[in-house]
PDB file of C-alpha atoms in Angstrom:
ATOM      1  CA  UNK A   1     116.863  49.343 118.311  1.00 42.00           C
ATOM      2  CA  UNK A   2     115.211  47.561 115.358  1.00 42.00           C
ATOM      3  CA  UNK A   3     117.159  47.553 111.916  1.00 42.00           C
ATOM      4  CA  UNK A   4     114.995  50.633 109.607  1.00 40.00           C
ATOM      5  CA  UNK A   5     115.697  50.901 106.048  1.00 43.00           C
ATOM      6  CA  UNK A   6     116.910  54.554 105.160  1.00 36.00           C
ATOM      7  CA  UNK A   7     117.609  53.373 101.477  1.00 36.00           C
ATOM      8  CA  UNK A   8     113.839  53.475 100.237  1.00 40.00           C
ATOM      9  CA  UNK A   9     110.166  54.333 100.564  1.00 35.00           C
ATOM     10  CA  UNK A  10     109.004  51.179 101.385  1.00 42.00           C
ATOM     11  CA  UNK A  11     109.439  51.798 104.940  1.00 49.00           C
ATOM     12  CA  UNK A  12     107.491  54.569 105.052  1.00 45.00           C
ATOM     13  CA  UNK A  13     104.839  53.128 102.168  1.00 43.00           C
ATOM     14  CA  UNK A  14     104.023  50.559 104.857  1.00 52.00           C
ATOM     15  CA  UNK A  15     104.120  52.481 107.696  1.00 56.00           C
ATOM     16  CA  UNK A  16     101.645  54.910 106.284  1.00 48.00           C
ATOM     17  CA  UNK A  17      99.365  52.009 104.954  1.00 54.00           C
ATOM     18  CA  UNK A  18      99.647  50.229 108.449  1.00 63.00           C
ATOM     19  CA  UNK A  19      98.426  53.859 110.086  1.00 68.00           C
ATOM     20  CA  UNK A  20      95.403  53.983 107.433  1.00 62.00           C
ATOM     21  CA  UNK A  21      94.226  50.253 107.357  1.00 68.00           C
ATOM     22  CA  UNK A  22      94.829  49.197 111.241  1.00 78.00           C
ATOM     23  CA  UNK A  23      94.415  52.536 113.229  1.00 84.00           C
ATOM     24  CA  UNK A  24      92.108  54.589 111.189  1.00 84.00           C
ATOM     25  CA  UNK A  25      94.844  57.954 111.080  1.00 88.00           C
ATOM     26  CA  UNK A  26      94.842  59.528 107.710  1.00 86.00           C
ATOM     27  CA  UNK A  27      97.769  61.713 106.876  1.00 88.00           C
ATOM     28  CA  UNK A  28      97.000  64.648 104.120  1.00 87.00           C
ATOM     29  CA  UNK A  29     100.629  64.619 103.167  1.00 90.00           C
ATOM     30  CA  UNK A  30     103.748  62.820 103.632  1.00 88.00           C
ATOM     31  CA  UNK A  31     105.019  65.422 105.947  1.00 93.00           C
ATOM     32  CA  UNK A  32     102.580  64.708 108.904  1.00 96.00           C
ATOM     33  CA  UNK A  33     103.929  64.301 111.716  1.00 97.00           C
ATOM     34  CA  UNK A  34     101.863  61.331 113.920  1.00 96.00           C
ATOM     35  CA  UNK A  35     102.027  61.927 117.801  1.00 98.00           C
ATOM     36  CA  UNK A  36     100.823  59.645 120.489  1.00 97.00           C
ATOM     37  CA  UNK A  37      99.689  60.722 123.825  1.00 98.00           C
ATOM     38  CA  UNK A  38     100.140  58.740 126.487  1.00 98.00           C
ATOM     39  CA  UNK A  39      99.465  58.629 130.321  1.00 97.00           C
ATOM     40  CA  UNK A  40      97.900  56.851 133.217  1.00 97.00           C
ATOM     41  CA  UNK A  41      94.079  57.968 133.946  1.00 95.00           C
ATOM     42  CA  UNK A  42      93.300  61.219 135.388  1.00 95.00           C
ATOM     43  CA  UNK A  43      96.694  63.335 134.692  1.00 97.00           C
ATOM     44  CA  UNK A  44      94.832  65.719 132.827  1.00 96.00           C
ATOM     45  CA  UNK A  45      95.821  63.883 129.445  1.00 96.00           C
ATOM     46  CA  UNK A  46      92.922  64.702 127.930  1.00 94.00           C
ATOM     47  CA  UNK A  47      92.733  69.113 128.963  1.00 96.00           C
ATOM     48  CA  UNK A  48      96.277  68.542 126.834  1.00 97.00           C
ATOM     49  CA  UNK A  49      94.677  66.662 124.254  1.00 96.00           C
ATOM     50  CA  UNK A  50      91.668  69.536 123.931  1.00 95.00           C
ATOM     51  CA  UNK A  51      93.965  72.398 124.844  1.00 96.00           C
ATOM     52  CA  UNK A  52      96.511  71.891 121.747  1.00 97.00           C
ATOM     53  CA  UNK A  53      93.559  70.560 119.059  1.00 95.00           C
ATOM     54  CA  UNK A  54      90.947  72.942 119.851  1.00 91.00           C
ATOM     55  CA  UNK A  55      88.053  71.992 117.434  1.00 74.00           C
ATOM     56  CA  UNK A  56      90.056  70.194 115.362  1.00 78.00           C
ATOM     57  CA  UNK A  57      89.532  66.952 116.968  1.00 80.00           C
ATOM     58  CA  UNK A  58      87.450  63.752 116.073  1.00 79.00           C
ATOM     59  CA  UNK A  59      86.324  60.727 118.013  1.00 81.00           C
ATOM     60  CA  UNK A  60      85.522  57.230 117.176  1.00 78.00           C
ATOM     61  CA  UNK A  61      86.828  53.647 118.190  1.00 78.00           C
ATOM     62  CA  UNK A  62      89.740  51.876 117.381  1.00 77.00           C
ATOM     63  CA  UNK A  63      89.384  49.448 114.487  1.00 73.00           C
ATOM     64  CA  UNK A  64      88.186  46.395 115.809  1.00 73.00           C
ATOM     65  CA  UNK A  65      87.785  47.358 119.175  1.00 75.00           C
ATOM     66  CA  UNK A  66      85.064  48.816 121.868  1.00 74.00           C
ATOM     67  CA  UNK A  67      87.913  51.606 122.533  1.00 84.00           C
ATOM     68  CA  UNK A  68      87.191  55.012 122.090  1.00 84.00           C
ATOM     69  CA  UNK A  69      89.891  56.430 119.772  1.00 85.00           C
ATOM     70  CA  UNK A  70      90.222  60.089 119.715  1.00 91.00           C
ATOM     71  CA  UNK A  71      92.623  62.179 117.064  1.00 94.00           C
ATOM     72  CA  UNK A  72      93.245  65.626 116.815  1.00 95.00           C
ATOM     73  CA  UNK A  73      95.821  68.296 114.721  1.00 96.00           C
ATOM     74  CA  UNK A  74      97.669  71.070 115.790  1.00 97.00           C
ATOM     75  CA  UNK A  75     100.412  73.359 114.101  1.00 97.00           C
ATOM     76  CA  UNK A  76     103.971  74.376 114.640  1.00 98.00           C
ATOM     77  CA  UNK A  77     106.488  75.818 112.853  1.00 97.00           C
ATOM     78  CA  UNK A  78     104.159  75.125 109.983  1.00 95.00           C
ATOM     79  CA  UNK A  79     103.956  71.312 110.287  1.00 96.00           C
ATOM     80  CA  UNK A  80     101.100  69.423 110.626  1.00 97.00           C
ATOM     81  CA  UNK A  81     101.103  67.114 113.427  1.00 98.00           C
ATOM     82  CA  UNK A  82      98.108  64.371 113.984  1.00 97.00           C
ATOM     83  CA  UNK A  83      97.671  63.771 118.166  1.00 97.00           C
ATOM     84  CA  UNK A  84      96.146  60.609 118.472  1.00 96.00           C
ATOM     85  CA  UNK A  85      95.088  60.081 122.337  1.00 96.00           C
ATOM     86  CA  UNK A  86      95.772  56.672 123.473  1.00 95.00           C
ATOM     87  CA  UNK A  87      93.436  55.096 126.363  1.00 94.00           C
ATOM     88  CA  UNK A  88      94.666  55.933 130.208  1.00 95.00           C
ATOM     89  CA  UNK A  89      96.622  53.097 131.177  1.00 96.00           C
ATOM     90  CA  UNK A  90      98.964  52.312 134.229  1.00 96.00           C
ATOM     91  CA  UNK A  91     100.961  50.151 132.142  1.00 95.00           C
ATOM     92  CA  UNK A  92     101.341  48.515 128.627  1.00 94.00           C
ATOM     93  CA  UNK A  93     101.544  44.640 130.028  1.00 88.00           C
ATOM     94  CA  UNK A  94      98.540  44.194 128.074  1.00 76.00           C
ATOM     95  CA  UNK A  95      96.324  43.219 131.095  1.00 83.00           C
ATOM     96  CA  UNK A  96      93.362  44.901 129.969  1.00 91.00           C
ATOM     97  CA  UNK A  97      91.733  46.317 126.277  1.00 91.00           C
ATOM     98  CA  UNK A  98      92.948  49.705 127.029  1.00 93.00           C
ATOM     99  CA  UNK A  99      96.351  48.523 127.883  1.00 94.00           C
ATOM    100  CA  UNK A 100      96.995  46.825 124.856  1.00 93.00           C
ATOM    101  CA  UNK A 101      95.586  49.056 122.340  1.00 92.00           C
ATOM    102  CA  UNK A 102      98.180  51.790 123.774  1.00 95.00           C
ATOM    103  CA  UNK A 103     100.899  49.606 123.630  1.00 95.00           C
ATOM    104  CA  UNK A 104     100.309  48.153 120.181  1.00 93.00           C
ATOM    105  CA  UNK A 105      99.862  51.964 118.836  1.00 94.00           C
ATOM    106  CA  UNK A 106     103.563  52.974 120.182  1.00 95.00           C
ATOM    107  CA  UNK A 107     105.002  49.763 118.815  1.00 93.00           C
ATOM    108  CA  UNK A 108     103.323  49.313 115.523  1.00 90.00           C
ATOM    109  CA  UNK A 109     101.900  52.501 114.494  1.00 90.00           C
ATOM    110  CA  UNK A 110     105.135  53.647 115.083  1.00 91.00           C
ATOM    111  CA  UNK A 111     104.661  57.312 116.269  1.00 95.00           C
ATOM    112  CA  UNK A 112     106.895  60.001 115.412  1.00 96.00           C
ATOM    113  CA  UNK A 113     107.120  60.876 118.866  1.00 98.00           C
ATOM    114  CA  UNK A 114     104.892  59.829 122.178  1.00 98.00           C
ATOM    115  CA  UNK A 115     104.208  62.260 124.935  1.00 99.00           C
ATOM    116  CA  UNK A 116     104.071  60.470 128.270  1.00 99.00           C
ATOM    117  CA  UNK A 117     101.644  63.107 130.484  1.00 99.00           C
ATOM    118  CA  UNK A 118     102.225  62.203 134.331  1.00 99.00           C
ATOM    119  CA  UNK A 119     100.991  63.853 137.571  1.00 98.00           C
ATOM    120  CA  UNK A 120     103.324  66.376 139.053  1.00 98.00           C
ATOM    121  CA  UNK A 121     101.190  65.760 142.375  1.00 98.00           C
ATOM    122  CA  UNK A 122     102.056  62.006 142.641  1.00 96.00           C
ATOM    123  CA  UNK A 123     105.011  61.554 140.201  1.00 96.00           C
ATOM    124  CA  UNK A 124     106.293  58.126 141.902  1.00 94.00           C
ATOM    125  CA  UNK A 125     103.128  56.463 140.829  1.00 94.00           C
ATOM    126  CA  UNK A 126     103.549  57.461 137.424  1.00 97.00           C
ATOM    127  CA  UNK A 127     107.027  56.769 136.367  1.00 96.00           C
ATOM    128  CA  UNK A 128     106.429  52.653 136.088  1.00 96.00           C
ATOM    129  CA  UNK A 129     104.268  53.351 132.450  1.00 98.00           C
ATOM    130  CA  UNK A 130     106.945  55.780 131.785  1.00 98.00           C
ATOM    131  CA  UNK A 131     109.431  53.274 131.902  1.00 97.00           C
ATOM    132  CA  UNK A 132     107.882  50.983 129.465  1.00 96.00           C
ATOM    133  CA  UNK A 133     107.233  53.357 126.926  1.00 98.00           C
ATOM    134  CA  UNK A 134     111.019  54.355 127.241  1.00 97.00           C
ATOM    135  CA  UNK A 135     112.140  50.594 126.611  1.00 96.00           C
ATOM    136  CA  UNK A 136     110.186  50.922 122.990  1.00 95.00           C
ATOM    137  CA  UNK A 137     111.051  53.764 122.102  1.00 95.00           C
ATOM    138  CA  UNK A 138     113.543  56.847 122.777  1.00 95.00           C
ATOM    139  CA  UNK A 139     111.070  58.942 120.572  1.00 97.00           C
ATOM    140  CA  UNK A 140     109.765  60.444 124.131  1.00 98.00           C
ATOM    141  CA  UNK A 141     108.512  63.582 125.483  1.00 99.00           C
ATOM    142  CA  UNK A 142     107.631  64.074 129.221  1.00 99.00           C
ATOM    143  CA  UNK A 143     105.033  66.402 130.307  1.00 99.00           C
ATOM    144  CA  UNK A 144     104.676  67.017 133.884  1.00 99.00           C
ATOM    145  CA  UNK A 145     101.227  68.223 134.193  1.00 99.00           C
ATOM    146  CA  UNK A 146      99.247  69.865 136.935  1.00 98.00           C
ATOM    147  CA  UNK A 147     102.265  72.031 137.769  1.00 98.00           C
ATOM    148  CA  UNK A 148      99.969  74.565 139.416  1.00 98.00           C
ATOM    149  CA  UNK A 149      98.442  71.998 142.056  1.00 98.00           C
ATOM    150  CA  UNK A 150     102.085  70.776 143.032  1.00 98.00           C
ATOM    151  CA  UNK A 151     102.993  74.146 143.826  1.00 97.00           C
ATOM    152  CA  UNK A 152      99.862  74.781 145.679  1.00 98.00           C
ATOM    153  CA  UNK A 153     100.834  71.740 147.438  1.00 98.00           C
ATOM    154  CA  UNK A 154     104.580  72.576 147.964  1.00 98.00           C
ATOM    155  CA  UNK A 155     105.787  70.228 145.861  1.00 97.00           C
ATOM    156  CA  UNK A 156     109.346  70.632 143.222  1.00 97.00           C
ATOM    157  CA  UNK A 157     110.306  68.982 140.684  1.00 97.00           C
ATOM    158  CA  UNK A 158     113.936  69.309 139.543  1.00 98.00           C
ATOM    159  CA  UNK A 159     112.659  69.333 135.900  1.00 98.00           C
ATOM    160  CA  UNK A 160     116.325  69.668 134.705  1.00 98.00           C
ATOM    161  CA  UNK A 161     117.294  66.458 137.268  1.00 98.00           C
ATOM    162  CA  UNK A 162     114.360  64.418 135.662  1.00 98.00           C
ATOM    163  CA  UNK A 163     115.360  64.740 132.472  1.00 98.00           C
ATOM    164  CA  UNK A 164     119.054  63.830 133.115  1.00 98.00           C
ATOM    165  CA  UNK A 165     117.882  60.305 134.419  1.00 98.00           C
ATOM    166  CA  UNK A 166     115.478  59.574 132.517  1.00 98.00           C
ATOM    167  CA  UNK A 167     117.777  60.906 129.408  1.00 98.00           C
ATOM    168  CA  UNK A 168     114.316  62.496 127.433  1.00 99.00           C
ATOM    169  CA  UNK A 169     113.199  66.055 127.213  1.00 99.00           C
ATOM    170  CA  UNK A 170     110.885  66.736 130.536  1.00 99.00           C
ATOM    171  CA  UNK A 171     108.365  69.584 130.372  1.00 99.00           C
ATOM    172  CA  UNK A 172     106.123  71.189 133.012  1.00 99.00           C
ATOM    173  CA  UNK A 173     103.009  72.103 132.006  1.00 99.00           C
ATOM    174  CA  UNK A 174      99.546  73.297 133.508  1.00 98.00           C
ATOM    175  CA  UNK A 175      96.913  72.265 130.925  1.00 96.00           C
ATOM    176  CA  UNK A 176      94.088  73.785 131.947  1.00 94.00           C
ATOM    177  CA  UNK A 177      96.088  77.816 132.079  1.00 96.00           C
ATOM    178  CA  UNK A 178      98.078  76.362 128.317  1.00 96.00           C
ATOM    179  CA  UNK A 179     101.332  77.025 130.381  1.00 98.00           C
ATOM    180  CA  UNK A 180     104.401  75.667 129.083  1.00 98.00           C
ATOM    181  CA  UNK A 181     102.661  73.818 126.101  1.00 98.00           C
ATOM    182  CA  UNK A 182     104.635  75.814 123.664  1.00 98.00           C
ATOM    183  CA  UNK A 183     107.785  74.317 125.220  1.00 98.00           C
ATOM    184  CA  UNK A 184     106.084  70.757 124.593  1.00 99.00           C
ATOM    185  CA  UNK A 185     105.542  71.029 121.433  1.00 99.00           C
ATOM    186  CA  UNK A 186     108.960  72.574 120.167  1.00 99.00           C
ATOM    187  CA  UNK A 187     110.118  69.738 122.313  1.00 99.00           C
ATOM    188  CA  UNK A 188     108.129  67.000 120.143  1.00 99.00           C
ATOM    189  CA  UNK A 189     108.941  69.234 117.058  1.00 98.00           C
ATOM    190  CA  UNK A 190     112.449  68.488 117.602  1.00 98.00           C
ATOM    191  CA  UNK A 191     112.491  65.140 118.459  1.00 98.00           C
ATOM    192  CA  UNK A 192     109.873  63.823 116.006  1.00 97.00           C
ATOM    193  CA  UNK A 193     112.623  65.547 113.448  1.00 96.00           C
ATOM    194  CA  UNK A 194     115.476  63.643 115.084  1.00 95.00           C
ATOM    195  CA  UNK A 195     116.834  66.894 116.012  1.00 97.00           C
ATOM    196  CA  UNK A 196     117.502  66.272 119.528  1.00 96.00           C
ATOM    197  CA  UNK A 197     119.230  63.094 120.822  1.00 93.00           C
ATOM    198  CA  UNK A 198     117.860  61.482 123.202  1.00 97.00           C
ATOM    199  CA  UNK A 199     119.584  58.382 125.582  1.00 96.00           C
ATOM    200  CA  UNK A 200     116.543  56.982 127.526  1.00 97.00           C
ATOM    201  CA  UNK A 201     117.453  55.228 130.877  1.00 96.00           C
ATOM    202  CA  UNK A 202     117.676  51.608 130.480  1.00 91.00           C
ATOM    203  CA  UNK A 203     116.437  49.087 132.724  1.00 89.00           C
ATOM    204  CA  UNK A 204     118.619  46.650 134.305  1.00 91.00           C
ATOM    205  CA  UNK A 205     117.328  43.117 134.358  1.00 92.00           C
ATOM    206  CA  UNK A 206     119.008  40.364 136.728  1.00 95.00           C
ATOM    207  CA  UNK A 207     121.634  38.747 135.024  1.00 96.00           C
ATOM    208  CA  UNK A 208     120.089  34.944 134.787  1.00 95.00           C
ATOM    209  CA  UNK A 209     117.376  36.840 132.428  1.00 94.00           C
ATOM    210  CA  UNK A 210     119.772  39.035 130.585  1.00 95.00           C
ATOM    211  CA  UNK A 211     121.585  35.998 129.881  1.00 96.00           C
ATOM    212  CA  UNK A 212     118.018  34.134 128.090  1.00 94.00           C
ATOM    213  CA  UNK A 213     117.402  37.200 126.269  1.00 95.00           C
ATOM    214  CA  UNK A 214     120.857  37.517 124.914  1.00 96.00           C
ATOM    215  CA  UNK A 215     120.398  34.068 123.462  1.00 94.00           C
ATOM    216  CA  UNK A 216     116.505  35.035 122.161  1.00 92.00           C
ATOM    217  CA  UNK A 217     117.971  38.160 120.281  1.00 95.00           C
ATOM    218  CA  UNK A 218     119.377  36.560 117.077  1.00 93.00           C
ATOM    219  CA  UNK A 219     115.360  35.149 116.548  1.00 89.00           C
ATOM    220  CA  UNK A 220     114.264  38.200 117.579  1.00 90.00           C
ATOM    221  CA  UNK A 221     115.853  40.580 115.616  1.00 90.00           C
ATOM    222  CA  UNK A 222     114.220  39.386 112.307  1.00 86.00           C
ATOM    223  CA  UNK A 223     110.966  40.104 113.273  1.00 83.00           C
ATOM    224  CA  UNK A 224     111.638  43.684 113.739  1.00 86.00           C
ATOM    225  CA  UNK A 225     113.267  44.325 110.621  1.00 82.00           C
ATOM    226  CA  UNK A 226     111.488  48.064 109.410  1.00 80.00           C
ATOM    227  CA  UNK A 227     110.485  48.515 112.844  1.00 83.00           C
ATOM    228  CA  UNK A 228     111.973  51.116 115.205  1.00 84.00           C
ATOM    229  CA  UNK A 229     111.302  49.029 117.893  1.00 88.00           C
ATOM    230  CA  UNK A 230     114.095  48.000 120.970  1.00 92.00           C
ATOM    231  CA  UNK A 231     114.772  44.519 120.692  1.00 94.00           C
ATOM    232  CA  UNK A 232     115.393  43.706 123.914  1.00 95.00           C
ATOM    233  CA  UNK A 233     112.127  44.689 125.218  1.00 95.00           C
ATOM    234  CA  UNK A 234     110.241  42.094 122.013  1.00 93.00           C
ATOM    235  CA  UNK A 235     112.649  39.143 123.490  1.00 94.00           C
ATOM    236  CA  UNK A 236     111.248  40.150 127.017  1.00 94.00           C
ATOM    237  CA  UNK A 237     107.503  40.290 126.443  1.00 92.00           C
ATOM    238  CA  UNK A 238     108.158  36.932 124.315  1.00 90.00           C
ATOM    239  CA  UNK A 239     110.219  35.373 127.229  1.00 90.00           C
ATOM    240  CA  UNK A 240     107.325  36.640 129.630  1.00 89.00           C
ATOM    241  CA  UNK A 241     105.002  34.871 127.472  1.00 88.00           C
ATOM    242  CA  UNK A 242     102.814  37.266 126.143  1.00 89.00           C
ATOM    243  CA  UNK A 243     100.463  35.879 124.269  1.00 89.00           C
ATOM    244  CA  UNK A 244      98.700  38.828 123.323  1.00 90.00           C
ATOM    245  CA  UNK A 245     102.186  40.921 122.212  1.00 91.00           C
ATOM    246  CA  UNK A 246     102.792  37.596 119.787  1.00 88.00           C
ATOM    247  CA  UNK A 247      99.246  38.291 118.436  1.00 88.00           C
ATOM    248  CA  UNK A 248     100.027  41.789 117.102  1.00 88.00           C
ATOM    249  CA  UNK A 249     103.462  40.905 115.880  1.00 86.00           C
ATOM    250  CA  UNK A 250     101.514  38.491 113.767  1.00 84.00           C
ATOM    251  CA  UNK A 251      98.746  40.351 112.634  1.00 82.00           C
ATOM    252  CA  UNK A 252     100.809  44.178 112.430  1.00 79.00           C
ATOM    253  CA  UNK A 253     103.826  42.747 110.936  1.00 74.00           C
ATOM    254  CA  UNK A 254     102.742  39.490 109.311  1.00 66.00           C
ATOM    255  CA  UNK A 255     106.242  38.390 110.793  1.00 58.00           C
ATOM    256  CA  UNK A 256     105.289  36.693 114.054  1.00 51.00           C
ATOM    257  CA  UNK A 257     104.636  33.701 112.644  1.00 52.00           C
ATOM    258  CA  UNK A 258     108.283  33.440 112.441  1.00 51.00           C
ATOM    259  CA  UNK A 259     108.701  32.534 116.581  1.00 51.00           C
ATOM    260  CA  UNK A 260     108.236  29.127 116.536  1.00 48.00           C
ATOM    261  CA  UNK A 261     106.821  27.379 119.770  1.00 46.00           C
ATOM    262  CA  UNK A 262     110.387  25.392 119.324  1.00 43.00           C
ATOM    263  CA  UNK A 263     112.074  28.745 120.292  1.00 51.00           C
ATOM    264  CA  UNK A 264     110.335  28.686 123.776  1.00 46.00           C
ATOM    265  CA  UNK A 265     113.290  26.053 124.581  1.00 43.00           C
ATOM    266  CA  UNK A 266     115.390  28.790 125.296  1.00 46.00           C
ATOM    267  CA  UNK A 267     113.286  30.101 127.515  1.00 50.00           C
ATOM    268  CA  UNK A 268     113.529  28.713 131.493  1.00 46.00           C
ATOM    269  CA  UNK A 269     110.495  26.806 132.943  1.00 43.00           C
TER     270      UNK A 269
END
């Protein structure tokens, strides 16, 4: 993962400035905890959303954008947390608005935690974004929603299996009934504290790539630097040639400009 300073406040001075200025989330005090939410359309992302904020919820669109942004608070264990509720997306490939606005929230606003909501009804379809957010960050919690309409459908899910490959905390839940939100949000209590380790599944690459991106780390690794973000997965999206993930390293980090078109050398035609 990317190289965070533990040895001052300027980490966190800039991350808090870089959640004010560039995604409109205003923390009260220092001990806010900032959440994303995360899922492909219709899980039921947004009953969760409603469910844990209640009234305590505002909408609006993200800075610079035609996106909706909605944010929201809840409590536990005395704790503030912020829920900001990212667009539904099927991936984070930036292919569409939506898509990158969700992605550049979990890699730049760095979240304290991100709760990927899938659909317990059809959970094949929705592991591919809950892969990617795994590859940028181990900060994870996985709600498997609509619990009720698998059962009704005779459907299990090995919870307890799930979570053991995917190495994150895995949670059912049936948002419109509340049940098992509790569990979800000790579960993003204690990860958003570092209080429970996770080892998110890694994804295994054919060796010709692994090889470029091996060579692509050592320029990689510098633009990270006060970022909690896997460096592997930067060197990919550069070696894929994402224009638009070069973009937001720029503007976010002010560091992009730092990838020289040169460094495209290493990559293979």
């Amino acid at each position: 993962m990317g190289d965070v300073c533990h040895t001052c406040t300027a980490c966190g001075i800039t991350k808090a400035r870089s959640l004010r200025t560039q995604y409109n989330v205003h923390k009260n005090s220092e001990n806010d905890l900032v959440i994303a939410l995360a899922g492909n359309p219709n899980v039921g992302k947004s009953t969760i959303f409603n469910t844990l904020t209640g009234l305590r919820q505002h909408t609006g669109n993200w800075p610079g954008k035609t996106v909706t942004q909605a944010q929201g608070n809840f409590q536990h264990r005395g704790r503030n947390f912020i829920l900001v509720d990212l667009p539904g997306t099927y991936s984070l490939l930036s292919n569409s608005l939506d898509e990158e606005v969700a992605r550049d929230f979990i890699c730049f606003g760095q979240p304290d935690a991100t709760i990927v909501v899938v659909d317990a009804t059809c959970l094949a379809r929705n592991l591919n974004l809950v892969l990617q957010v795994l590859e940028i960050t181990p900060k994870a919690v996985l709600s498997v929603n609509l619990m009720d309409e698998a059962k009704s459908k005779g459907i299990h899910v090995d919870l307890d299996t799930l979570s053991r490959k995917l190495g994150v905390p895995v949670v059912g839940t049936t948002a419109r009934t509340g049940a098992g939100l509790d569990e979800l949000k000790e579960k993003v209590f204690q990860i958003a504290h570092g209080y429970e380790e996770t080892k998110p599944i890694s994804v295994v690459y054919d060796p010709e790539v692994d090889e470029v991106v091996q060579q692509l780390l050592p320029k990689v690794r510098p633009l990270l630097y006060g970022l909690n973000l896997n460096p592997y997965w930067v060197a990919m999206r550069l070696l894929d040639g994402d224009e638009s993930f070069l973009q937001s390293l720029t503007r976010y980090t002010q560091r992009g400009e730092l990838w020289q078109e040169g460094d495209m050398a290493l990559c293979p035609q």
